[in-house]
Amino acid sequence: MALRRGLSSSGVNKNRSGGGGSRLPIILVIFFCVLSPLIFFVGRGLIITSASIDQNNNNNAVGSGKQQLDWRERLALQHVKPLFSKEVIDVIASSTADLGPLSLDSFRKNKLSASWKVIGGETPVDNKAASETNQTATVVKQEASKGKVDNISDNARSGDTPAKLARRQLREKRREKRVAELLQQDDEATARLENAAIERSKLVDGAVLGKYSIWRKEMDNENSDSTVRLMRDQMIMARVYLSIAKMKNKRDLLQELQTRLKESQRSLGESSADSDLHPSAPGKLKAMGQVLSKAREQLYDCKLVTGKLRAMLQTADEQVRTLKKQSTFLSQLAAKTVPNGIHCLSMRLTIDYYLLPLEKRKFPRSENLENPNLYHYALFSDNVLAASVVVNSTIMNAKDSSKHVFHLVTDKLNFGAMNMWFLLNPPGKATIHVENVDEFKWLNSSYCPVLRQLESAAMKEYYFKANHPTSLSSGSSNLKYRNPKYLSMLNHLRFYLPQVYPKLDKILFLDDDIVVQKDLTKLWSVDLNGKVNGAVETCGESFHRFDKYLNFSNPHIARHFDPNACGWAYGMNIFDLKVWKKKDITGIYHKWQNMNEDRVLWKLGTLPPGLITFYNLTHPLQKSWHVLGLGYNPSVDRSEIENAAVVHYNGNMKPWLELAMTKYRPYWTKYIKYDHPYLRNCNLSE
């Protein structure tokens, strides 16, 4: 800059003096032509010299391990310091630190211009030396990435400034952190894959049969009936447009809709899931969609479509109500029926019984029948197989079967069969006695209100006249009370226990639809606290209370009973017959039964009069003694069933019927020997 300013000032003076102006441009051109190449070669020599110094440093570090000199110090030794200041060199060094040390190999490798050539007596580096240098650099780089600095890297960086060292350490820390994050992500991904594999392996046992592959659960369609529902919706809309097309006399469209509707009905069939559909269903679905689009363009009228849909909805509701009535009737009818196998068993046993000589028709140990020190059971049934399960389950779970006495009462149709079965299959050392209810001469219409009411014209019309407004054909809500068991005195005989067994003090009443699972002898030692009936209560927060069974709109009921009083269950009841006689329980029953001749106090059945008769005379037992609901409730807790002393199949789904719930049936069938000759001959099986 000083030279430029000097030249400029002399030129100005020359111009001002007015002489030598023609020689000045020539002198300037000659000066710059000589100076420019000199500056160029000095700069090129500087770069090449620095590269040579770095190459020598690398060779010295690998070969002899001598201490290296920083390339700035080598420049100082080559006397180039006057050209660049130390500050400039620091800036260049810091800006190129990330690129690593300069070397001739880097120039050759990057294929720089031919003008960048080494001038002087440098010895060219052969390929072998270059490859060794590259391998050494790779090793150093790998060790540096792991945080291991050896003697070579220490010697190479012995002259680094604190700023460079700090930046290098920061880069290494960032690199190590990134490597750790990547490793952690890799471990987490591996763990997720392993867990997913484990979860999928657990699905093997729960695989649904018919699936193509249990490993493709994610491919399953959650809405497995989406196509079925879409086809049904299309058919509904097709029927709507059919009626509108008929109304507007669109014959071509009407015929097309009818054709597509029939095709969709055939493709849909009885399918309830997409997998059940015919292979032609997607094509029919598409064709129906096209016809519906065409019908919408030609026939759509909001009021008409809304009216047709409302009419269809009303028709569907009416059909649902009708089907519900039919279902109720059929379920009640099924509950009333006797399976062919049980009917066959009863007939075969009856025939064989009456072929026996009279001396072989008697049961042993008849002296135990009136012994009050033994455990007495009352069982009233017309079902031979059900009665055998009750007796067998009780004896198999009893500690000493010789102390148990069973008093069975049946009707005259099953009297022979009941006797024959227990003569052929005696229950261990227990005592058995079978009686015929029709032979109880004292049980007549003059003494028993129920028998008198059953003989009345009103009751006969109620049961047997089909044109009665509350007949079966009308779908009355009282269908369950029309079961023939309510016409049988076997069902009402429970109110006459002291009359049937006058010499007994206590007796355990059992229904024929129960199964005994534990020893019941402890029930005889339960203190009833002066009450007559020991039973398990069935009331919850708002159900199975008195207001569910009795008509509290009647003043007689409302005046004498609490609507929130807790109900209890028949099926397993311990009765104190001494207190029964003192309280005249049978007389109380007769009083209320006479008041209910027109069925205004309660509907038919034995539980409502039982709740009235034993009101404030029932002692609650622990619930584990008697678990109910196996004949109607599919959600009875399994642990309650397992821990119960008695399980009760109350409801229509009796265990001997096809209506029975399969998950509860094994508790009953385990006490039946299906290999018995009589059962095999009647095709009775599990």
XYZ file of C-alpha atoms in Angstrom:
686
model
C 0.000 0.000 0.000
C 2.920 2.300 0.704
C 4.387 1.556 -2.729
C 0.999 2.178 -4.364
C 0.601 5.462 -2.558
C 4.158 6.500 -3.539
C 3.621 5.756 -7.180
C 0.369 7.567 -7.159
C 1.936 10.656 -5.612
C 4.882 10.716 -8.084
C 2.510 10.316 -10.958
C 0.471 13.164 -9.741
C 3.547 15.298 -9.416
C 4.649 14.358 -12.882
C 1.301 15.289 -14.255
C 1.353 18.492 -12.405
C 4.851 19.302 -13.640
C 3.765 18.437 -17.095
C 6.802 16.166 -17.929
C 7.535 12.396 -18.227
C 3.812 11.462 -18.610
C 4.494 9.145 -21.565
C 7.066 6.943 -19.746
C 4.982 6.254 -16.580
C 2.542 3.600 -17.931
C 5.413 1.610 -19.422
C 7.270 1.566 -16.106
C 4.123 0.429 -14.189
C 3.443 -2.419 -16.594
C 7.036 -3.671 -16.363
C 6.945 -3.453 -12.564
C 3.739 -5.495 -12.147
C 4.814 -8.061 -14.724
C 7.939 -8.769 -12.639
C 6.251 -8.613 -9.205
C 3.095 -10.721 -9.848
C 4.854 -14.009 -10.738
C 7.100 -13.552 -7.714
C 4.077 -13.257 -5.363
C 2.400 -16.214 -7.048
C 5.368 -18.567 -6.711
C 6.018 -17.517 -3.113
C 2.389 -18.343 -2.172
C 2.483 -21.673 -4.029
C 5.756 -22.577 -2.366
C 4.208 -21.761 0.999
C 1.285 -24.204 0.490
C 3.492 -26.949 -0.887
C 5.973 -26.430 1.901
C 3.207 -26.753 4.520
C 1.939 -29.927 2.863
C 5.448 -31.355 2.811
C 5.928 -30.514 6.451
C 2.684 -32.358 7.343
C 3.699 -35.343 5.240
C 7.117 -35.457 6.934
C 5.450 -35.092 10.319
C 3.148 -38.054 9.611
C 6.039 -40.190 8.390
C 8.170 -39.256 11.378
C 5.296 -40.002 13.794
C 4.635 -43.438 12.304
C 8.254 -44.430 11.683
C 10.479 -43.133 14.438
C 8.041 -41.750 17.021
C 10.044 -38.519 17.335
C 8.373 -35.371 18.521
C 6.658 -33.463 15.735
C 6.883 -29.752 15.172
C 3.791 -27.715 14.495
C 3.566 -26.613 10.864
C 3.550 -22.988 11.974
C 6.975 -23.518 13.570
C 8.250 -25.127 10.338
C 7.067 -22.062 8.454
C 8.953 -19.929 10.879
C 12.106 -22.009 10.247
C 11.667 -21.543 6.483
C 11.742 -17.761 7.035
C 8.211 -17.148 5.682
C 7.039 -15.452 8.812
C 7.475 -11.931 7.400
C 4.858 -12.717 4.671
C 1.979 -13.734 7.097
C 1.432 -12.700 10.665
C 0.786 -15.199 13.460
C -2.866 -14.061 13.713
C -3.494 -14.897 10.047
C -1.930 -18.330 10.426
C -4.109 -19.046 13.524
C -7.247 -18.155 11.581
C -6.291 -20.479 8.692
C -5.405 -23.317 11.067
C -8.634 -23.053 13.061
C -10.788 -22.935 9.904
C -9.194 -26.107 8.500
C -8.950 -28.124 11.739
C -12.015 -30.239 10.923
C -10.453 -31.360 7.622
C -7.542 -33.139 9.316
C -3.833 -32.657 8.513
C -2.862 -31.527 5.012
C -0.779 -33.957 2.997
C 0.287 -34.563 -0.565
C -1.950 -37.626 -0.622
C -4.975 -35.441 -0.150
C -4.045 -33.435 -3.237
C -3.459 -36.554 -5.306
C -6.618 -38.215 -4.004
C -8.774 -35.170 -4.819
C -7.279 -34.881 -8.340
C -6.330 -31.234 -8.104
C -5.165 -29.154 -11.032
C -1.892 -30.038 -12.772
C -0.430 -26.652 -11.785
C -0.269 -27.947 -8.185
C 2.968 -29.920 -8.440
C 5.867 -30.350 -6.050
C 8.904 -28.356 -7.140
C 12.277 -29.281 -5.759
C 13.984 -32.408 -4.523
C 10.912 -34.085 -2.830
C 10.823 -37.809 -3.187
C 7.503 -39.111 -4.575
C 5.508 -41.350 -2.280
C 4.982 -44.834 -3.681
C 1.657 -46.666 -3.553
C 2.727 -48.962 -0.723
C 3.700 -46.119 1.570
C 0.473 -44.293 0.749
C -1.636 -47.348 1.591
C 0.223 -47.810 4.878
C -0.359 -44.158 5.739
C -4.096 -44.466 4.967
C -4.388 -47.585 7.111
C -2.612 -45.866 9.991
C -4.920 -42.855 9.710
C -7.961 -45.151 9.736
C -6.772 -46.876 12.903
C -6.122 -43.551 14.592
C -9.572 -42.304 13.593
C -11.294 -45.409 14.961
C -9.416 -45.209 18.239
C -10.183 -41.516 18.566
C -13.920 -42.204 18.053
C -13.810 -44.582 21.005
C -12.087 -42.088 23.233
C -8.727 -43.914 23.245
C -5.828 -41.610 22.431
C -2.469 -43.295 21.898
C 1.048 -41.925 21.671
C 0.728 -41.080 17.977
C -2.323 -38.855 18.462
C -0.760 -37.278 21.553
C 2.418 -36.372 19.618
C 0.409 -35.123 16.652
C -1.673 -32.834 18.850
C 0.968 -31.766 21.351
C 0.966 -28.285 19.914
C -2.840 -27.746 19.876
C -4.164 -24.609 21.483
C -6.647 -24.858 24.389
C -9.452 -23.683 22.084
C -8.760 -26.469 19.601
C -8.541 -29.061 22.355
C -11.860 -27.903 23.818
C -13.551 -28.064 20.399
C -12.103 -31.506 19.727
C -13.236 -32.816 23.115
C -16.696 -31.380 22.519
C -16.918 -33.098 19.141
C -15.798 -36.383 20.655
C -18.375 -36.084 23.427
C -21.110 -35.371 20.890
C -19.986 -38.342 18.826
C -19.956 -40.632 21.869
C -23.389 -39.390 22.924
C -24.804 -40.026 19.469
C -23.320 -43.521 19.385
C -24.836 -44.260 22.806
C -28.255 -43.003 21.636
C -28.103 -45.161 18.521
C -27.130 -48.201 20.580
C -29.973 -47.542 23.018
C -32.462 -47.172 20.172
C -31.216 -50.413 18.689
C -31.637 -52.210 22.030
C -35.140 -50.813 22.458
C -36.119 -51.869 18.942
C -34.791 -55.365 19.608
C -36.720 -55.557 22.886
C -39.917 -54.447 21.139
C -39.507 -57.098 18.480
C -38.897 -59.779 21.107
C -41.955 -58.733 23.116
C -44.093 -58.693 19.984
C -42.911 -62.191 19.105
C -43.745 -63.409 22.607
C -47.231 -61.875 22.492
C -47.911 -63.429 19.114
C -46.751 -66.802 20.330
C -49.318 -66.561 23.128
C -52.065 -66.262 20.531
C -51.409 -69.758 19.234
C -53.676 -71.446 21.807
C -56.403 -68.866 21.387
C -56.411 -68.928 17.620
C -59.819 -69.028 15.970
C -60.330 -72.082 13.837
C -60.763 -71.269 10.178
C -58.365 -68.347 10.139
C -55.777 -68.465 7.405
C -52.912 -67.564 9.676
C -52.883 -66.879 13.377
C -49.804 -64.701 12.894
C -51.739 -62.149 10.867
C -53.879 -60.765 13.603
C -53.194 -57.199 12.527
C -54.764 -58.028 9.181
C -58.038 -59.102 10.777
C -60.958 -56.804 10.184
C -62.470 -55.696 13.476
C -65.815 -55.227 11.699
C -65.970 -58.766 10.351
C -69.584 -58.270 9.299
C -69.222 -54.893 7.573
C -70.027 -56.295 4.114
C -73.001 -58.243 5.467
C -74.419 -55.142 7.135
C -73.855 -53.091 3.972
C -75.726 -55.652 1.886
C -78.612 -55.633 4.364
C -78.755 -51.837 4.244
C -78.787 -51.968 0.450
C -81.659 -54.445 0.531
C -83.650 -52.142 2.832
C -83.168 -49.195 0.521
C -83.985 -51.402 -2.491
C -87.333 -52.279 -0.907
C -87.994 -48.580 -0.287
C -87.286 -47.680 -3.901
C -89.286 -50.693 -5.090
C -92.441 -49.340 -3.489
C -91.747 -45.834 -4.809
C -91.026 -47.161 -8.329
C -94.285 -49.098 -8.243
C -96.073 -45.966 -7.096
C -94.567 -43.849 -9.916
C -94.976 -46.601 -12.532
C -91.219 -46.910 -13.289
C -91.445 -50.445 -14.646
C -87.906 -50.781 -16.005
C -86.351 -49.599 -12.783
C -88.816 -51.713 -10.795
C -87.794 -54.852 -12.636
C -84.091 -54.066 -12.270
C -84.477 -53.463 -8.522
C -86.369 -56.728 -8.104
C -83.652 -58.630 -9.961
C -80.819 -57.132 -7.919
C -82.728 -57.647 -4.687
C -83.171 -61.362 -5.391
C -79.488 -61.704 -6.299
C -78.432 -59.996 -3.062
C -80.760 -62.194 -1.018
C -79.299 -65.340 -2.587
C -75.714 -64.129 -2.025
C -76.403 -63.103 1.564
C -78.342 -66.212 2.550
C -77.942 -66.937 6.260
C -74.519 -65.316 6.500
C -73.716 -63.437 9.672
C -70.055 -62.644 8.904
C -68.134 -61.606 5.810
C -66.231 -64.878 5.777
C -69.534 -66.755 5.281
C -70.529 -64.820 2.178
C -70.632 -66.385 -1.264
C -67.686 -65.405 -3.526
C -70.122 -63.583 -5.811
C -71.193 -61.234 -2.993
C -68.778 -58.356 -3.851
C -70.034 -58.309 -7.441
C -73.654 -58.304 -6.303
C -72.852 -55.549 -3.835
C -71.392 -53.376 -6.576
C -74.294 -54.048 -8.978
C -76.830 -53.187 -6.270
C -74.979 -49.981 -5.497
C -75.203 -48.926 -9.148
C -78.941 -49.623 -9.300
C -79.529 -47.731 -6.046
C -77.619 -44.741 -7.411
C -79.810 -44.812 -10.511
C -82.951 -45.113 -8.388
C -81.859 -42.231 -6.204
C -81.479 -39.983 -9.239
C -84.915 -40.861 -10.588
C -87.049 -41.569 -7.507
C -85.596 -39.862 -4.458
C -88.155 -37.875 -2.503
C -87.334 -37.065 1.106
C -90.913 -37.337 2.389
C -91.632 -40.542 0.536
C -88.393 -42.238 1.626
C -88.894 -41.164 5.244
C -92.461 -42.453 5.250
C -91.479 -45.801 3.761
C -88.638 -46.260 6.258
C -90.958 -45.425 9.159
C -93.517 -47.945 7.952
C -90.813 -50.595 7.592
C -89.578 -49.836 11.113
C -93.051 -50.247 12.567
C -93.497 -53.524 10.730
C -90.135 -54.752 12.028
C -91.091 -53.805 15.602
C -94.311 -55.728 15.300
C -92.445 -58.754 13.993
C -89.985 -58.544 16.898
C -92.826 -58.471 19.429
C -94.457 -61.460 17.778
C -91.202 -63.400 17.734
C -90.606 -62.588 21.400
C -94.015 -63.989 22.283
C -93.309 -67.103 20.266
C -89.902 -67.463 21.877
C -91.373 -67.133 25.356
C -94.057 -69.673 24.568
C -91.590 -72.131 23.058
C -89.148 -71.805 25.955
C -91.963 -72.442 28.441
C -93.138 -75.343 26.340
C -89.615 -76.793 26.247
C -89.358 -76.434 30.030
C -92.612 -78.358 30.456
C -91.643 -81.244 28.223
C -90.018 -84.464 29.351
C -87.117 -85.615 27.155
C -87.666 -88.863 25.284
C -84.785 -90.531 27.097
C -86.197 -89.812 30.562
C -89.690 -90.873 29.472
C -88.208 -94.105 28.066
C -86.328 -94.710 31.328
C -89.477 -94.241 33.395
C -91.493 -96.626 31.207
C -88.863 -99.382 31.254
C -88.392 -99.140 35.009
C -92.147 -99.179 35.617
C -92.615 -102.320 33.549
C -89.783 -104.112 35.303
C -91.028 -103.032 38.745
C -94.478 -104.512 38.324
C -92.881 -107.725 37.081
C -91.106 -108.105 40.421
C -92.674 -110.303 43.101
C -94.083 -108.386 46.090
C -91.376 -109.544 48.508
C -88.682 -107.975 46.348
C -90.318 -104.538 46.191
C -89.387 -103.562 49.749
C -86.423 -101.401 50.796
C -84.158 -102.426 53.690
C -83.722 -100.536 56.987
C -87.345 -99.355 57.185
C -86.906 -98.948 60.967
C -84.912 -95.762 60.328
C -87.831 -93.923 58.726
C -89.122 -92.435 61.988
C -85.894 -92.207 63.954
C -85.530 -88.513 64.929
C -81.810 -88.938 65.668
C -80.975 -89.456 61.991
C -80.723 -86.943 59.160
C -83.983 -86.884 57.224
C -84.495 -85.454 53.730
C -87.755 -84.712 51.936
C -87.668 -84.930 48.117
C -90.838 -84.552 46.022
C -90.312 -85.344 42.340
C -91.712 -87.075 39.272
C -88.295 -87.181 37.512
C -86.394 -90.410 38.183
C -83.059 -89.226 36.800
C -83.179 -85.899 38.669
C -84.069 -87.606 41.951
C -81.186 -90.049 41.517
C -78.724 -87.147 41.119
C -79.965 -85.506 44.336
C -79.647 -88.732 46.335
C -76.310 -89.789 44.814
C -74.676 -86.375 45.268
C -75.848 -86.195 48.891
C -74.537 -89.662 49.750
C -71.233 -89.266 47.895
C -70.452 -86.102 49.878
C -71.722 -87.387 53.242
C -69.312 -88.490 55.957
C -71.513 -91.382 57.140
C -74.192 -92.446 54.662
C -75.815 -94.853 57.144
C -77.266 -91.925 59.116
C -79.133 -90.412 56.165
C -82.777 -91.157 55.399
C -84.465 -90.059 52.141
C -88.229 -89.644 51.984
C -89.241 -89.571 48.314
C -92.779 -88.723 47.218
C -93.869 -89.019 43.573
C -97.086 -89.435 41.595
C -98.715 -92.693 40.595
C -97.280 -92.563 37.065
C -93.683 -92.606 38.302
C -94.135 -94.552 41.527
C -93.018 -97.872 40.020
C -90.079 -96.326 38.168
C -88.818 -94.486 41.268
C -88.981 -97.669 43.355
C -87.323 -99.806 40.710
C -84.425 -97.401 40.185
C -83.427 -97.278 43.852
C -83.973 -101.013 44.287
C -81.470 -101.563 41.489
C -79.154 -98.735 42.596
C -79.254 -98.483 46.422
C -77.414 -95.385 47.734
C -74.851 -97.080 49.926
C -76.021 -97.632 53.482
C -78.592 -94.825 53.357
C -82.282 -95.496 53.891
C -84.745 -94.931 51.039
C -88.528 -94.741 51.202
C -90.786 -93.953 48.214
C -94.432 -92.906 48.585
C -97.297 -92.097 46.214
C -98.929 -88.710 46.758
C -102.207 -90.021 45.407
C -102.387 -92.421 48.348
C -102.516 -89.568 50.904
C -106.232 -89.835 51.559
C -106.240 -86.913 53.969
C -105.018 -84.625 51.157
C -108.361 -83.823 49.521
C -110.297 -80.804 48.270
C -112.197 -80.396 51.536
C -108.913 -79.952 53.437
C -106.581 -78.442 50.852
C -107.588 -75.069 49.307
C -105.368 -75.588 46.260
C -107.134 -78.810 45.306
C -110.513 -77.147 45.730
C -109.439 -74.211 43.548
C -108.065 -76.507 40.852
C -111.470 -78.166 40.622
C -113.278 -74.835 40.125
C -114.646 -73.822 36.734
C -112.693 -70.568 36.730
C -109.389 -72.360 37.216
C -110.194 -74.909 34.512
C -111.020 -72.094 32.119
C -107.809 -70.291 33.071
C -105.701 -73.313 32.225
C -107.543 -75.125 29.485
C -109.571 -72.597 27.442
C -107.550 -71.314 24.470
C -109.951 -68.400 23.821
C -109.437 -66.986 27.304
C -107.975 -63.447 27.163
C -104.962 -64.568 29.187
C -104.429 -67.841 27.366
C -101.150 -69.070 25.949
C -102.057 -68.057 22.423
C -102.334 -64.415 23.481
C -98.758 -64.321 24.740
C -99.610 -63.440 28.307
C -96.745 -62.395 30.572
C -97.898 -65.038 33.074
C -96.850 -67.969 30.921
C -94.313 -69.249 33.419
C -97.052 -69.678 36.031
C -98.959 -71.987 33.690
C -96.400 -74.740 34.033
C -98.091 -78.073 34.928
C -95.984 -78.246 38.100
C -98.272 -75.573 39.574
C -101.187 -77.961 39.027
C -99.396 -80.797 40.819
C -99.828 -81.384 44.507
C -96.162 -82.457 44.589
C -95.354 -78.768 44.407
C -97.670 -77.774 47.256
C -96.861 -80.731 49.477
C -94.066 -78.721 51.122
C -96.731 -76.913 53.190
C -97.834 -80.214 54.755
C -94.555 -81.640 56.074
C -95.755 -82.253 59.660
C -98.780 -84.120 58.274
C -96.596 -86.280 55.998
C -93.911 -86.925 58.670
C -95.631 -86.537 62.038
C -92.902 -88.211 64.127
C -89.930 -86.161 62.886
C -88.525 -83.066 64.604
C -86.412 -81.620 61.785
C -86.264 -82.281 58.073
C -84.236 -80.889 55.179
C -86.349 -80.116 52.142
C -84.619 -80.480 48.733
C -85.828 -79.685 45.211
C -85.101 -82.182 42.443
C -83.109 -79.631 40.387
C -80.267 -79.258 42.895
C -76.853 -80.891 43.287
C -75.243 -81.436 46.680
C -71.482 -80.786 46.783
C -70.691 -80.945 50.523
C -71.759 -82.739 53.668
C -75.047 -81.217 54.895
C -75.257 -82.665 58.400
C -74.172 -79.374 59.994
C -77.527 -77.865 58.999
C -79.259 -79.905 61.708
C -77.143 -78.146 64.361
C -77.944 -74.618 63.117
C -79.824 -72.610 65.742
C -82.918 -71.186 64.041
C -83.603 -68.887 67.025
C -87.199 -70.013 67.370
C -87.886 -69.670 63.638
C -89.459 -72.379 61.508
C -87.588 -72.070 58.234
C -83.837 -71.848 57.619
C -83.133 -70.522 54.116
C -80.684 -68.453 52.085
C -81.874 -64.934 51.341
C -81.892 -63.822 47.706
C -82.592 -60.111 47.908
C -80.256 -57.519 46.469
C -80.474 -53.756 46.477
C -83.691 -53.579 44.462
C -84.778 -57.063 43.465
C -86.064 -60.326 44.986
C -87.963 -58.437 47.644
C -91.587 -58.905 48.638
C -92.910 -56.266 46.253
C -91.707 -58.384 43.326
C -93.888 -61.342 44.275
C -96.922 -59.834 46.030
C -99.569 -57.337 44.947
C -99.104 -54.430 47.350
C -101.978 -52.542 45.751
C -104.219 -54.935 47.643
C -104.957 -53.607 51.156
C -104.564 -57.031 52.776
C -101.008 -57.336 51.473
C -100.077 -53.706 52.127
C -101.362 -53.868 55.714
C -99.535 -57.024 56.794
C -96.212 -57.035 54.919
C -93.226 -54.825 54.208
C -92.610 -54.382 50.444
C -88.851 -54.123 51.081
C -88.685 -57.319 53.121
C -86.013 -59.675 51.846
C -87.034 -62.712 49.865
C -85.529 -66.162 50.285
C -85.210 -69.292 48.164
C -86.891 -72.657 48.127
C -84.716 -75.589 47.080
C -82.763 -76.265 50.258
C -84.610 -75.456 53.479
C -84.190 -76.815 56.989
C -87.564 -76.911 58.788
C -88.153 -77.225 62.526
C -91.331 -79.288 62.572
C -91.885 -78.814 66.316
C -92.100 -75.041 65.986
C -94.089 -75.523 62.772
C -96.809 -77.301 64.714
C -96.788 -74.692 67.479
C -97.133 -71.811 65.025
C -99.719 -73.677 62.938
C -97.893 -72.873 59.715
C -100.212 -75.026 57.627
C -103.214 -73.101 58.984
C -101.580 -69.767 58.026
C -100.999 -71.124 54.538
C -104.639 -72.203 54.223
C -105.864 -68.771 55.329
C -103.943 -66.841 52.682
C -104.557 -69.456 49.987
C -108.308 -69.116 50.501
C -107.989 -65.314 50.186
C -106.202 -65.702 46.862
C -108.823 -67.800 45.116
C -109.195 -65.179 42.362
C -105.380 -64.658 42.206
C -105.471 -61.012 43.281
C -102.816 -61.326 46.007
C -100.190 -63.158 43.958
C -99.873 -65.198 40.808
C -99.615 -68.950 40.815
C -96.632 -70.635 42.390
C -95.363 -71.733 45.781
C -92.805 -69.043 46.586
C -95.267 -66.130 47.115
C -97.449 -68.107 49.586
C -94.215 -69.361 51.164
C -92.999 -65.777 51.713
C -96.353 -64.933 53.313
C -96.609 -68.090 55.408
C -93.064 -67.878 56.810
C -93.007 -64.070 57.168
C -90.862 -63.203 60.223
C -90.382 -66.945 60.746
C -87.357 -67.468 58.467
C -83.785 -67.633 59.729
C -81.188 -66.542 57.114
C -78.433 -69.051 56.343
C -75.003 -68.286 54.943
C -75.079 -67.858 51.166
C -72.469 -70.563 50.652
C -75.042 -73.156 51.677
C -77.194 -72.558 48.610
C -76.139 -70.929 45.304
C -78.924 -70.295 42.809
C -79.274 -69.228 39.181
C -77.713 -72.103 37.229
C -80.955 -72.517 35.295
C -81.196 -68.948 33.980
C -78.134 -66.860 34.866
C -75.059 -67.371 32.636
C -72.831 -65.177 34.817
C -72.864 -66.977 38.171
C -69.414 -66.659 39.697
C -67.437 -69.878 39.274
C -65.818 -69.594 42.704
C -69.264 -69.341 44.326
C -70.337 -72.500 42.544
C -67.213 -74.378 43.581
C -67.568 -73.328 47.232
C -71.326 -73.920 47.494
C -72.756 -76.783 49.508
C -75.759 -76.937 47.154
C -76.132 -75.543 43.622
C -79.618 -74.946 42.270
C -80.703 -75.050 38.609
C -83.750 -72.871 39.224
C -85.188 -71.542 35.991
C -86.205 -73.088 32.682
C -82.744 -74.349 31.677
C -82.781 -77.559 33.646
C -79.652 -79.710 33.360
C -81.557 -82.666 31.860
C -82.980 -80.521 29.022
C -81.335 -79.497 25.785
C -81.909 -75.913 26.936
C -79.340 -76.362 29.698
C -76.292 -74.119 29.760
C -73.374 -76.340 28.845
C -70.913 -74.731 31.241
C -73.093 -75.635 34.258
C -74.170 -79.090 33.100
C -71.028 -81.007 34.237
C -71.841 -80.270 37.900
C -74.980 -82.370 37.385
C -73.810 -85.074 34.954
C -70.860 -86.106 37.139
C -73.311 -87.968 39.416
C -74.840 -90.028 36.595
C -73.419 -93.328 35.363
C -74.161 -93.163 31.663
C -72.882 -96.691 31.137
C -75.855 -98.021 33.104
C -77.831 -100.559 30.983
C -81.123 -98.689 31.386
C -79.548 -95.396 30.346
C -77.842 -96.952 27.331
C -81.070 -98.604 26.201
C -82.841 -95.243 26.336
C -80.020 -93.409 24.515
C -79.268 -91.165 27.483
C -75.762 -89.735 27.242
C -73.779 -86.698 28.238
